[in-house]
CSV table of C-alpha atoms and ligand atoms in Angstrom, one decimal:
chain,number,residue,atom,x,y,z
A,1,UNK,CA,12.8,47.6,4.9
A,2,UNK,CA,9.3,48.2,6.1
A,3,UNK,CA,8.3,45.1,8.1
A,4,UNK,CA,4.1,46.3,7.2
A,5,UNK,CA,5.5,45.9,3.7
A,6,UNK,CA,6.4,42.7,4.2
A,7,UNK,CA,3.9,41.2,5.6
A,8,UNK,CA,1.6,43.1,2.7
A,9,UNK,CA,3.9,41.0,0.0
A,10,UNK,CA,3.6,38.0,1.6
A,11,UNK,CA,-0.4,38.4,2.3
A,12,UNK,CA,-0.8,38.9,-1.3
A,13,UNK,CA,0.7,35.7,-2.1
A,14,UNK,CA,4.2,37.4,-4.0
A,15,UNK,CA,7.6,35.9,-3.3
A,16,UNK,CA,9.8,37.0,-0.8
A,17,UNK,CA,13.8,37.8,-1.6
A,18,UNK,CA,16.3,36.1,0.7
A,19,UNK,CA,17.3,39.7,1.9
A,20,UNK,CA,13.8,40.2,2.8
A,21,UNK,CA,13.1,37.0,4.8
A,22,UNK,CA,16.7,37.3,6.6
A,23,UNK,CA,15.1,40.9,7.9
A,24,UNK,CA,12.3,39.2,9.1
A,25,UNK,CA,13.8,36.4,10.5
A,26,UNK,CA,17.0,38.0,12.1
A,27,UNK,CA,15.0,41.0,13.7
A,28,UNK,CA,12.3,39.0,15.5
A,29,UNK,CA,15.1,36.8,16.4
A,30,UNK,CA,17.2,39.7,17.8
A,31,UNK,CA,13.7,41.5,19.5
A,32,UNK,CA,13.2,44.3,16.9
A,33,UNK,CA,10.0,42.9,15.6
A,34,UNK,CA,7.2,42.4,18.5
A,35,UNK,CA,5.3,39.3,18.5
A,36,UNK,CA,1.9,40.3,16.3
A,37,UNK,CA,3.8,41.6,13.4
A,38,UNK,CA,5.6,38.1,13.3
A,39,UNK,CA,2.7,35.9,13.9
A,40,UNK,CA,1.0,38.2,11.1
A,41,UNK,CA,3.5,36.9,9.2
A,42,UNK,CA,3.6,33.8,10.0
A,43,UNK,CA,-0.3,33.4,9.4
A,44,UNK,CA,0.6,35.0,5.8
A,45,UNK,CA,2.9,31.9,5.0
A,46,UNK,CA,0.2,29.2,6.6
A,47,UNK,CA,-2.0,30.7,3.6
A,48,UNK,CA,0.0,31.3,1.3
A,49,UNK,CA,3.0,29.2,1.6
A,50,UNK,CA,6.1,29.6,0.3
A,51,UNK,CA,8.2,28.3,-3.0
A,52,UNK,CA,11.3,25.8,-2.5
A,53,UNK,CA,13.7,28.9,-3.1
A,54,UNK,CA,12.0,31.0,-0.4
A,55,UNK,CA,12.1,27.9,1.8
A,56,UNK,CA,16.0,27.0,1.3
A,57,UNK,CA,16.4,30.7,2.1
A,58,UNK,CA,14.6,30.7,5.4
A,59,UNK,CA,16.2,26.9,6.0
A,60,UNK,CA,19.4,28.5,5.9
A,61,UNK,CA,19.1,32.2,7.5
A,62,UNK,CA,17.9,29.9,10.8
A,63,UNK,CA,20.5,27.3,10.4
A,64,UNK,CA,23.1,29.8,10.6
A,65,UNK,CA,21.4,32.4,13.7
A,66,UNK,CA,23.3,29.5,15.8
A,67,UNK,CA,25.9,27.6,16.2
A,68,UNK,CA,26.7,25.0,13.6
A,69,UNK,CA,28.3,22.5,14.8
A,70,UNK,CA,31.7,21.0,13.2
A,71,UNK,CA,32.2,17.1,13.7
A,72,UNK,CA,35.4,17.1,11.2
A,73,UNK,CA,37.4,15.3,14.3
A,74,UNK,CA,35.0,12.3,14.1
A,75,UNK,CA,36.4,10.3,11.8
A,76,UNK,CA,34.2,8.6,9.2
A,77,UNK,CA,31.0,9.6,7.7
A,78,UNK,CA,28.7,11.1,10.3
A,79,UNK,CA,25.2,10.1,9.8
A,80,UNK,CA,21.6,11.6,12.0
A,81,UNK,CA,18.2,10.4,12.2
A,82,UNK,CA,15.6,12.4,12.9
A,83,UNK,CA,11.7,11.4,13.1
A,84,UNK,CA,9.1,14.3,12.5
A,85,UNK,CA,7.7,12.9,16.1
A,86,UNK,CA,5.2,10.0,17.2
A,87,UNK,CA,4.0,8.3,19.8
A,88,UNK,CA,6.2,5.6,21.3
A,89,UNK,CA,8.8,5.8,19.1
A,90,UNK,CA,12.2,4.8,21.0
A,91,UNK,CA,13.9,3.7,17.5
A,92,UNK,CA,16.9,6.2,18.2
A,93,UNK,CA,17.9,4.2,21.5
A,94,UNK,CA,18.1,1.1,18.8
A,95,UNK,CA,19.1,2.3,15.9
A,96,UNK,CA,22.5,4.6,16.5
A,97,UNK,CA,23.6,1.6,18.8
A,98,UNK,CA,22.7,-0.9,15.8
A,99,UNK,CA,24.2,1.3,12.9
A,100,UNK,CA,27.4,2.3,15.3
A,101,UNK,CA,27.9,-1.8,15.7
A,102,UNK,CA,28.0,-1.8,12.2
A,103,UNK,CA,30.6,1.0,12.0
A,104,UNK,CA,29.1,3.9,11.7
A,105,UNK,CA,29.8,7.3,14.1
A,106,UNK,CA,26.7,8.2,15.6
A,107,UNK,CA,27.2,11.8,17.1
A,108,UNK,CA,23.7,12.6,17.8
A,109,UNK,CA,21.4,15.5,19.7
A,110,UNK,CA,18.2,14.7,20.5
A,111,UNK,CA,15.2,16.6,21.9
A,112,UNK,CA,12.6,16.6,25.2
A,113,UNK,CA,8.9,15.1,24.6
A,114,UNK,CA,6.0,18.0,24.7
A,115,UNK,CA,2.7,17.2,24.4
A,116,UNK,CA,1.5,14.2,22.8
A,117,UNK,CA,4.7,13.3,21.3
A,118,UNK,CA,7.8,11.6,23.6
A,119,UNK,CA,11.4,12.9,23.5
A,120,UNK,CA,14.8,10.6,23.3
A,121,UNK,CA,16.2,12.7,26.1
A,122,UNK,CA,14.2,12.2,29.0
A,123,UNK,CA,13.6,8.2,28.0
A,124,UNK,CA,17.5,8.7,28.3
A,125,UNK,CA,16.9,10.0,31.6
A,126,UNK,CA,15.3,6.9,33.1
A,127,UNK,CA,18.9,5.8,32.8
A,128,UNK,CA,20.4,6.4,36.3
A,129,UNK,CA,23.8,8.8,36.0
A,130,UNK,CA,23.3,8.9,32.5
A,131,UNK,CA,24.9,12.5,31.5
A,132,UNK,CA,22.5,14.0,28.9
A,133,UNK,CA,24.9,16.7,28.8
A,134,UNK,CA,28.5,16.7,27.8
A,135,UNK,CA,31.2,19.0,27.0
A,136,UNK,CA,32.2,19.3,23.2
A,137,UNK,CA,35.2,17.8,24.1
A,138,UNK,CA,33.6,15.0,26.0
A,139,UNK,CA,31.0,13.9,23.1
A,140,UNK,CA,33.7,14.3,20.7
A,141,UNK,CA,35.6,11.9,22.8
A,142,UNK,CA,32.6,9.1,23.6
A,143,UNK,CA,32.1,8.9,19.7
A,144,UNK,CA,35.6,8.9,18.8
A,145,UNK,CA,36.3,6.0,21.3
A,146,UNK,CA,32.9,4.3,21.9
A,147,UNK,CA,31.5,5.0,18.2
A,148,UNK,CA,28.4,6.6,19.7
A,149,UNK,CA,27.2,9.5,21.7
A,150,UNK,CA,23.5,10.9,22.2
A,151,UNK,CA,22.7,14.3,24.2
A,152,UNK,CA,20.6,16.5,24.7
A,153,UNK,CA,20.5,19.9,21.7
A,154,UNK,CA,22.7,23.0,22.6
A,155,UNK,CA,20.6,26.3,23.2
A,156,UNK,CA,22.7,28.0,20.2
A,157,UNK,CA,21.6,25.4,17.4
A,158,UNK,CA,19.2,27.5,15.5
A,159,UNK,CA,17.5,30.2,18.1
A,160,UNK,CA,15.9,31.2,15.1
A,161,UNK,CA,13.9,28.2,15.2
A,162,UNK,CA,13.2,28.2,18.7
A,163,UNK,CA,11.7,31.6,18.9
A,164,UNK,CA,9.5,31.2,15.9
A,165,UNK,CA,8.3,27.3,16.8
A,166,UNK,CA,7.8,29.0,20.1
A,167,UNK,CA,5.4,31.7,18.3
A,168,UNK,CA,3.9,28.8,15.6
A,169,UNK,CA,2.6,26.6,18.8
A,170,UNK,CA,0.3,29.4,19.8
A,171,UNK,CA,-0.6,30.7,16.8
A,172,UNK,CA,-1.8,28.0,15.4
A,173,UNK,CA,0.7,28.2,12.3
A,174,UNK,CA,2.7,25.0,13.1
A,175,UNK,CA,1.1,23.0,10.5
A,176,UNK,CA,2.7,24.6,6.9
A,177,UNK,CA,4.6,22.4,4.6
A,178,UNK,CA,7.6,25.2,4.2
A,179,UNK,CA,7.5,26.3,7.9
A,180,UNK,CA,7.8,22.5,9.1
A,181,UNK,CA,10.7,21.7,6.5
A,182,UNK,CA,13.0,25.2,7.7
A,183,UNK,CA,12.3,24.0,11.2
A,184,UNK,CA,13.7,20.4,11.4
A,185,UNK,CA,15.9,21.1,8.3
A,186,UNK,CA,17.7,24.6,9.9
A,187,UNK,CA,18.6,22.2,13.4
A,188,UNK,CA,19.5,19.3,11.7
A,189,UNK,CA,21.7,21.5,9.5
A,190,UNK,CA,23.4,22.8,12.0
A,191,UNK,CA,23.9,19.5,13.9
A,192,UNK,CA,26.9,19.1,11.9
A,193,UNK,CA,26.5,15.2,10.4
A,194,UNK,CA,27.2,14.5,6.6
A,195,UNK,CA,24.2,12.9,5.9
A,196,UNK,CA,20.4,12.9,7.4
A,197,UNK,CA,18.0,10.2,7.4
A,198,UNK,CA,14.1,11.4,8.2
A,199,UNK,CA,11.4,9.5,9.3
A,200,UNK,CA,8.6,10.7,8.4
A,201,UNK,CA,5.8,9.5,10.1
A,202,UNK,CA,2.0,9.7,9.1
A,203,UNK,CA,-1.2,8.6,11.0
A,204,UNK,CA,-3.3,10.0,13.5
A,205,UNK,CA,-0.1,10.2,16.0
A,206,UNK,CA,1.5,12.5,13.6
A,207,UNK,CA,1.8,16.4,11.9
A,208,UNK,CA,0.6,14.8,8.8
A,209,UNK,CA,-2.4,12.9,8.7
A,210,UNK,CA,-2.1,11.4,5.0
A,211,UNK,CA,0.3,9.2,3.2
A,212,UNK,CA,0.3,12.1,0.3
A,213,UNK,CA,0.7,15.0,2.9
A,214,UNK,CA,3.6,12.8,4.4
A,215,UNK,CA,5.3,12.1,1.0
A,216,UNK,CA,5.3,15.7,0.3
A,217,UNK,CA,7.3,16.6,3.5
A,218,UNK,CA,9.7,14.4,2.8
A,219,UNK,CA,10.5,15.2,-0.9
A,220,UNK,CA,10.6,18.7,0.3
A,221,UNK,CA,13.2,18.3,3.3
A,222,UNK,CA,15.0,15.9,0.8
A,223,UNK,CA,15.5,18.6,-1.5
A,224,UNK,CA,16.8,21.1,1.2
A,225,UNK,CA,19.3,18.7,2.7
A,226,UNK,CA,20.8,17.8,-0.4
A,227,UNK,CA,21.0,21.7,-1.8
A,228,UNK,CA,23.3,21.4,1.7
A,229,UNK,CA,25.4,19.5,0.5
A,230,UNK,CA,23.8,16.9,2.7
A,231,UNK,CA,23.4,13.2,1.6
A,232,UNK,CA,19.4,12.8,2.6
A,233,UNK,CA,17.2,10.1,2.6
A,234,UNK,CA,13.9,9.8,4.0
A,235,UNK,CA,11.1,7.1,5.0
A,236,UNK,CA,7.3,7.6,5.1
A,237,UNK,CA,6.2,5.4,7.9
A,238,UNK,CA,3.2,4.7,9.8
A,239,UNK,CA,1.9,6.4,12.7
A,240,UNK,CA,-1.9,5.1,13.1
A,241,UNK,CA,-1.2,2.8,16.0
A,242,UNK,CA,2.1,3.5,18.7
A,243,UNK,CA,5.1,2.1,17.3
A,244,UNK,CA,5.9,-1.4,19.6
A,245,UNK,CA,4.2,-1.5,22.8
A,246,UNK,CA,5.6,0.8,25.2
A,247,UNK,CA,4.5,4.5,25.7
A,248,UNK,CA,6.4,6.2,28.5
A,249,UNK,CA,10.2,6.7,29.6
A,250,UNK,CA,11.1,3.8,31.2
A,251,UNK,CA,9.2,1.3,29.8
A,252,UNK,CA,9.9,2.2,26.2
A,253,UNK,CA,14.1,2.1,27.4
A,254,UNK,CA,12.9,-1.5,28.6
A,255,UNK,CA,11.9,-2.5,25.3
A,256,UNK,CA,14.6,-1.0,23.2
A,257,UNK,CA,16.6,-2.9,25.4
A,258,UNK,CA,14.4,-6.2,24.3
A,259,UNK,CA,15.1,-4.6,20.7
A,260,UNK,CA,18.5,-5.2,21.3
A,261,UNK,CA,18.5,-8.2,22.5
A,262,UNK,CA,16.8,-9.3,19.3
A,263,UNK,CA,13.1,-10.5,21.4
A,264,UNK,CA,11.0,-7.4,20.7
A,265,UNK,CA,7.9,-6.2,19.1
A,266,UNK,CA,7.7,-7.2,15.4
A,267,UNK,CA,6.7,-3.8,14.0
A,268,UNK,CA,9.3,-1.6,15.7
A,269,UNK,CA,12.0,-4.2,15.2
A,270,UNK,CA,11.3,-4.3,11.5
A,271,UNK,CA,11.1,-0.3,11.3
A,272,UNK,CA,14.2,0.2,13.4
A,273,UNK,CA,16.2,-2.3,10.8
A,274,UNK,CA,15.0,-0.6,8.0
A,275,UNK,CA,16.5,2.7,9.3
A,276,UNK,CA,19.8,1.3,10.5
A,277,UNK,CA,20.2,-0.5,6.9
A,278,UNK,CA,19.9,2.7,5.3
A,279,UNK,CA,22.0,4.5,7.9
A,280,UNK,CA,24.8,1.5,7.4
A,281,UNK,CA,24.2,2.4,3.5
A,282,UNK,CA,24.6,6.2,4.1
A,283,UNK,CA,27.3,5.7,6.1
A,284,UNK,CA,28.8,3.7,3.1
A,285,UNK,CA,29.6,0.4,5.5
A,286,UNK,CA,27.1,-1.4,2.7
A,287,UNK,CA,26.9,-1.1,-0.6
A,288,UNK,CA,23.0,-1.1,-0.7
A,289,UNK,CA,20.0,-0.3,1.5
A,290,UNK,CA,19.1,-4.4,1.2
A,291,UNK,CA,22.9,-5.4,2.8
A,292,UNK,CA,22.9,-2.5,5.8
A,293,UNK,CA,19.3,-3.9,6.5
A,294,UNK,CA,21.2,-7.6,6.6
A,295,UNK,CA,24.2,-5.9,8.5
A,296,UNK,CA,21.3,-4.4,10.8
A,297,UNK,CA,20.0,-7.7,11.5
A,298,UNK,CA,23.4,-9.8,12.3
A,299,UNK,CA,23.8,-6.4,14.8
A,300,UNK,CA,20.8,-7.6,16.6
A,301,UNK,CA,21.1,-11.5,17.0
A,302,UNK,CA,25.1,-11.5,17.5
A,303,UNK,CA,24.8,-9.4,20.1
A,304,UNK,CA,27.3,-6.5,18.8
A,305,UNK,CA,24.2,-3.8,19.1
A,306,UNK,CA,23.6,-4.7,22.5
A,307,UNK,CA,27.2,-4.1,23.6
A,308,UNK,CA,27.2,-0.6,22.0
A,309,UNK,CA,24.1,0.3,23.9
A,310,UNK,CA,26.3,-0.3,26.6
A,311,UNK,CA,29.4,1.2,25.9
A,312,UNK,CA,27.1,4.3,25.2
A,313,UNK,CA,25.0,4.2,28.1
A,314,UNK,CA,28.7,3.3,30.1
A,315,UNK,CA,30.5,6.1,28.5
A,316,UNK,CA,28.2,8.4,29.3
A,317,UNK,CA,28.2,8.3,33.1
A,318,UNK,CA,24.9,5.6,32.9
A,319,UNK,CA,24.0,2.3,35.3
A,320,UNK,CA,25.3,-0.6,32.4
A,321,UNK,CA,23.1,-2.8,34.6
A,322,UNK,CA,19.4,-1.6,34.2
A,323,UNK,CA,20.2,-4.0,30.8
A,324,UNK,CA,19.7,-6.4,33.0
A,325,UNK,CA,17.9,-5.1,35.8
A,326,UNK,CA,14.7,-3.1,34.3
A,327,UNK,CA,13.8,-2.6,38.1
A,328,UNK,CA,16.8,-0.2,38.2
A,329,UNK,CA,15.0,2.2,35.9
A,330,UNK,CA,12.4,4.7,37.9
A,331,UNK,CA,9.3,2.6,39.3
A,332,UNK,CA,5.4,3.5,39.4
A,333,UNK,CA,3.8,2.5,42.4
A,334,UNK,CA,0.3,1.8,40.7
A,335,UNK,CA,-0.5,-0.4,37.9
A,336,UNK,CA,-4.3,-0.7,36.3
A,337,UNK,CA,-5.4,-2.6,33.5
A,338,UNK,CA,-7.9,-2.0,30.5
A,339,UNK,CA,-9.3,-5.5,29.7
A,340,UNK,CA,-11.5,-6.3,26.6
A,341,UNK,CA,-15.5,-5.5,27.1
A,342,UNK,CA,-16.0,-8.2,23.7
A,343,UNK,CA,-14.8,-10.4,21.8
A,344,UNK,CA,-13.1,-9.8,18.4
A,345,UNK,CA,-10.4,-8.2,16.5
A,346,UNK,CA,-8.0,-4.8,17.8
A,347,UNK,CA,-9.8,-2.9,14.5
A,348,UNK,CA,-7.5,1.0,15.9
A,349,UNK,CA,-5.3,1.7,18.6
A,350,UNK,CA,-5.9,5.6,17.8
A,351,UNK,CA,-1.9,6.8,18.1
A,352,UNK,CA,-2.8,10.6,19.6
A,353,UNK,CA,-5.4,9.4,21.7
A,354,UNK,CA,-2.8,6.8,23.1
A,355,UNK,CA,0.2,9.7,23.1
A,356,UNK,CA,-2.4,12.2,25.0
A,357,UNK,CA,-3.8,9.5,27.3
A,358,UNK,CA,0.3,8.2,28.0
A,359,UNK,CA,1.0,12.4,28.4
A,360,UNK,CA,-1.6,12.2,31.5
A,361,UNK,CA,-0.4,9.3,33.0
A,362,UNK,CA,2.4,12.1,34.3
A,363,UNK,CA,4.7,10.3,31.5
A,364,UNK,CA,4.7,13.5,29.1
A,365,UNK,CA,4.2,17.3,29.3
A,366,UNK,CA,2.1,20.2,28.4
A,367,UNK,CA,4.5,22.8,29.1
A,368,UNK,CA,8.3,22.4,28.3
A,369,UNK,CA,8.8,23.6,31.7
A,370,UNK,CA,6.7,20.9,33.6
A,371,UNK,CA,8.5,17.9,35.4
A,372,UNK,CA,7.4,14.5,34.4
A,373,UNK,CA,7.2,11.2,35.6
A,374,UNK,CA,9.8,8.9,34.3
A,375,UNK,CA,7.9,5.6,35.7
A,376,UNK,CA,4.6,6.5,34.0
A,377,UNK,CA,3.3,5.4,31.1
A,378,UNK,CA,1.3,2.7,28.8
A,379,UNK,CA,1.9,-1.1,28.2
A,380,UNK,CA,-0.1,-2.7,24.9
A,381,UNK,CA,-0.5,-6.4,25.2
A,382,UNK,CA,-2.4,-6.0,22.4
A,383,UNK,CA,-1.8,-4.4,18.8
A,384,UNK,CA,-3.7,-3.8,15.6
A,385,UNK,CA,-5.4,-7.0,14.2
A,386,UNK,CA,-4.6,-9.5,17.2
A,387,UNK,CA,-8.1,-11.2,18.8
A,388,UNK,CA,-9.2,-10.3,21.8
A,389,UNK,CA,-11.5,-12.3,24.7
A,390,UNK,CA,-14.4,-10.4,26.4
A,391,UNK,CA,-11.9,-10.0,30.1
A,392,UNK,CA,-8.8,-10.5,28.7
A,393,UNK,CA,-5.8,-7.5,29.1
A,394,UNK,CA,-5.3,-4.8,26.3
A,395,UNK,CA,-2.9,-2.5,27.8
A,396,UNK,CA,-1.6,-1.6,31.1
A,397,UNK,CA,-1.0,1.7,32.6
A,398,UNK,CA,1.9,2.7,35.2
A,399,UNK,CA,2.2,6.1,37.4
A,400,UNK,CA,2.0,7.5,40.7
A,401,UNK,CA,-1.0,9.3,40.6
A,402,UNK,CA,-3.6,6.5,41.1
A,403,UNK,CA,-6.5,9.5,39.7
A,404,UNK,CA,-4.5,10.7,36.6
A,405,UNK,CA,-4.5,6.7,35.9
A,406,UNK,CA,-7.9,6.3,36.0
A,407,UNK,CA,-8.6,9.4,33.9
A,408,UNK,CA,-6.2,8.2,31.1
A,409,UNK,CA,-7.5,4.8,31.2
A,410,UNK,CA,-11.2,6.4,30.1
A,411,UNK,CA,-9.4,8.3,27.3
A,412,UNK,CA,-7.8,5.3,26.1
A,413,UNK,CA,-11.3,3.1,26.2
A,414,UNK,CA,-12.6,5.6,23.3
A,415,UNK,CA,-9.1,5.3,21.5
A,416,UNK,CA,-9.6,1.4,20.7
A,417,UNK,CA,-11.9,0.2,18.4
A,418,UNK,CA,-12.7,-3.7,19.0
A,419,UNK,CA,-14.7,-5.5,15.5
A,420,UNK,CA,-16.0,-8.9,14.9
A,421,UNK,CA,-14.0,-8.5,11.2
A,422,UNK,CA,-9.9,-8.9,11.4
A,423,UNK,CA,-8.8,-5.2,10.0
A,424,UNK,CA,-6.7,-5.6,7.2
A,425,UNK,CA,-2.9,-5.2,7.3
A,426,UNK,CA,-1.3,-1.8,7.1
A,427,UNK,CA,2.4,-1.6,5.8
A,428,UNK,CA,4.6,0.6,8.7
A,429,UNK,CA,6.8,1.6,6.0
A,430,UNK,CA,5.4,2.8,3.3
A,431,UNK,CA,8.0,4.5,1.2
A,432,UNK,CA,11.8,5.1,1.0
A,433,UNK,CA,12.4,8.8,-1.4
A,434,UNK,CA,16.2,9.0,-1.6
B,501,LIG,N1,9.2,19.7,14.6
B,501,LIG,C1,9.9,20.8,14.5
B,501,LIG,O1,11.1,20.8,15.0
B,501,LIG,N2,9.4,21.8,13.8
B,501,LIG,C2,8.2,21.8,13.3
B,501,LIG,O2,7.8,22.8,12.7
B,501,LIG,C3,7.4,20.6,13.4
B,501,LIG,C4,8.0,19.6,14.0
């Protein structure tokens, strides 16, 4: 095949055979297709997309460039969650513990923070000892005995994926319906679980700006997991504001933990039982969304979810007592506050401002390789639609760089909106597509 060809079809809008895409896929993959003729390519489908056959097809040519993982000797139905990315968004830390309380085998592998957006690993990494890294035999083990396990992703699920994503981020061709579906769909293919839950977030702190734009990712990844084999569900949920309060590693592992212990924000305690109930349902421990979202609940206030966190965080080599002891997590040495220059209402907490503001506190990073700073981050004291006093505290922000504070907390004064009228309520969840 004649990789000019190829591009040619796809620039002129035809449809590409699965033989086709594999030979695109498999030799830029393998290094027999340079860079430009990819990203060519790549442009080609940002115009002219591709149709759900052509996007099962390249789903499934990256799933399988890896490893796919086999989790037949966990017992029970295996169920994942994966959120398309936001800012402050800790709800894994809450929700495997909640849904494994509840009996369902959480056998998960989660991902680093990059830019705006955090990562469940390194909040993990706040944990002292805690081994983001285990053997097969070893994660097999912590689920099989402790009902859960969370790591880090293997370097063989998907390479596929990795080299184009790679490519897409500076090419500006991440943001395609059919390119964004093969991409989360192909890893959590290959993650090996029976059934997927997505939440798909949409706001200014996420890929897709618009409830409709949202909606349509999620139908779309829907359809791919289930022409798997895959029992998928997803959620369309808000990202306009952060999700609870706490932007950064340690502090958002602090308020999972308050999650847990049943005294934590409203909004992220609501979202985070929504997605356990539906993972409990999945995971056929309920027999409806409505009773795993009751099971969720009981998980919180009797304590049970709290005691998986810690036989996770336990099993996996991790300090049981930062549950405790938040001081045991890493420490930022400066602390300055944003106060309130009138009075009013919190009208926007603008989500990427927050998540780019947060990312130059030293909490996130612009490069995958850069080091971060587990300590750093962003503390609201105040959310969307609460009053505000002329002096009194909106947010905090931690770190160790005293300058880079200062900086973000100028960022952050142009992210918040303050207005004499109380905003209206936003739903966080706004739809469940099964
Ligand atoms: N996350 C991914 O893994 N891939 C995308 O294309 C977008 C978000």
């Amino acid at each position: 095949m004649n990789i000019v060809d190829l591009i040619t079809k796809k620039r002129n809008g035809n449809v590409l055979t699965e033989e086709e895409i594999r030979h695109l896929v498999m030799g830029y993959t393998e290094g027999d297709i340079p860079d430009y003729q990819m990203s060519s390519f790549l442009m080609a489908v940002y115009f002219n997309g591709m149709d759900k056959e052509e996007t099962v097809a390249l789903t499934k040519i990256m799933r399988d460039s890896g490893d796919v993982i086999d989790l037949s000797g966990i017992e029970g139905i295996k169920v994942d969650k994966h959120s398309t990315g936001g800012v402050g968004d800790k709800t894994t830390l809450i929700v495997g513990p909640v849904a494994a309380a509840c009996g369902v085998p959480i056998a998960k592998m989660s991902g680093r923070g990059l830019g705006f957006t955090g990562g469940t690993i390194d909040k993990l990494e706040a944990i002292p000892g805690y081994k983001t890294s285990l053997t097969r035999e070893e994660f097999m083990n912590q689920v099989n005995d402790k009902g859960i396990a969370v790591i880090g992703q293997t370097g063989r699920i998907a390479p596929a994926d990795k080299k184009i994503y790679a490519l897409r981020d500076v090419t500006a061709t991440v943001e395609n319906l059919s390119l964004i579906t093969s991409s989360i769909m192909s890893k959590k293919l290959a993650a090996g679980s029976d059934a997927i839950l997505l939440d798909v977030k949409c706001g200014s702190g996420a890929f897709m700006k618009t409830q409709e734009d949202a909606e349509e990712l999620a139908q779309l990844m829907v359809e791919i997991g289930k022409s798997d084999g895959k029992d998928t569900m997803a959620v369309v949920t808000d990202m306009e504001q952060p999700l609870g309060c706490a932007i950064g590693n340690t502090l958002e592992v602090e308020e999972a933990i308050d999650v847990l212990k049943n005294k934590g924000p409203e909004d992220i305690t609501e979202l985070s039982v929504t997605l356990a109930g539906i993972m409990i349902y999945m995971g056929n421990k309920a027999e409806s969304v409505e009773e795993g979202m009751q099971k969720a609940r009981t998980a919180l206030e009797d304590g049970s979810a709290l005691s998986s966190f810690r036989d996770m965080v336990s099993g996996q080599g991790g300090d049981p007592a930062i549950i405790e002891d938040h001081t045991l997590m890493p420490q930022s040495e400066f602390c300055i506050e944003l106060t309130a220059w009138e009075n009013g209402y919190i009208a926007a907490l603008d989500a990427m401002k927050f998540g780019l503001a947060s990312q130059h506190t030293g909490a996130g990073r612009e490069r995958k390789e850069d080091d971060i700073d587990l300590s750093a981050g962003i503390l609201l004291l105040k959310k969307r639609g609460d009053a505000v006093a002329e002096g009194e505290v909106i947010c905090k922000l931690y770190g160790n760089n005293e300058e880079k504070l200062k900086k973000a907390l100028e960022e952050i004064r142009i992210a918040i909106i303050i207005s004499s009228e109380k905003p209206e309520n936003t739903k966080l969840i706004k739809k469940i597509i099964k």
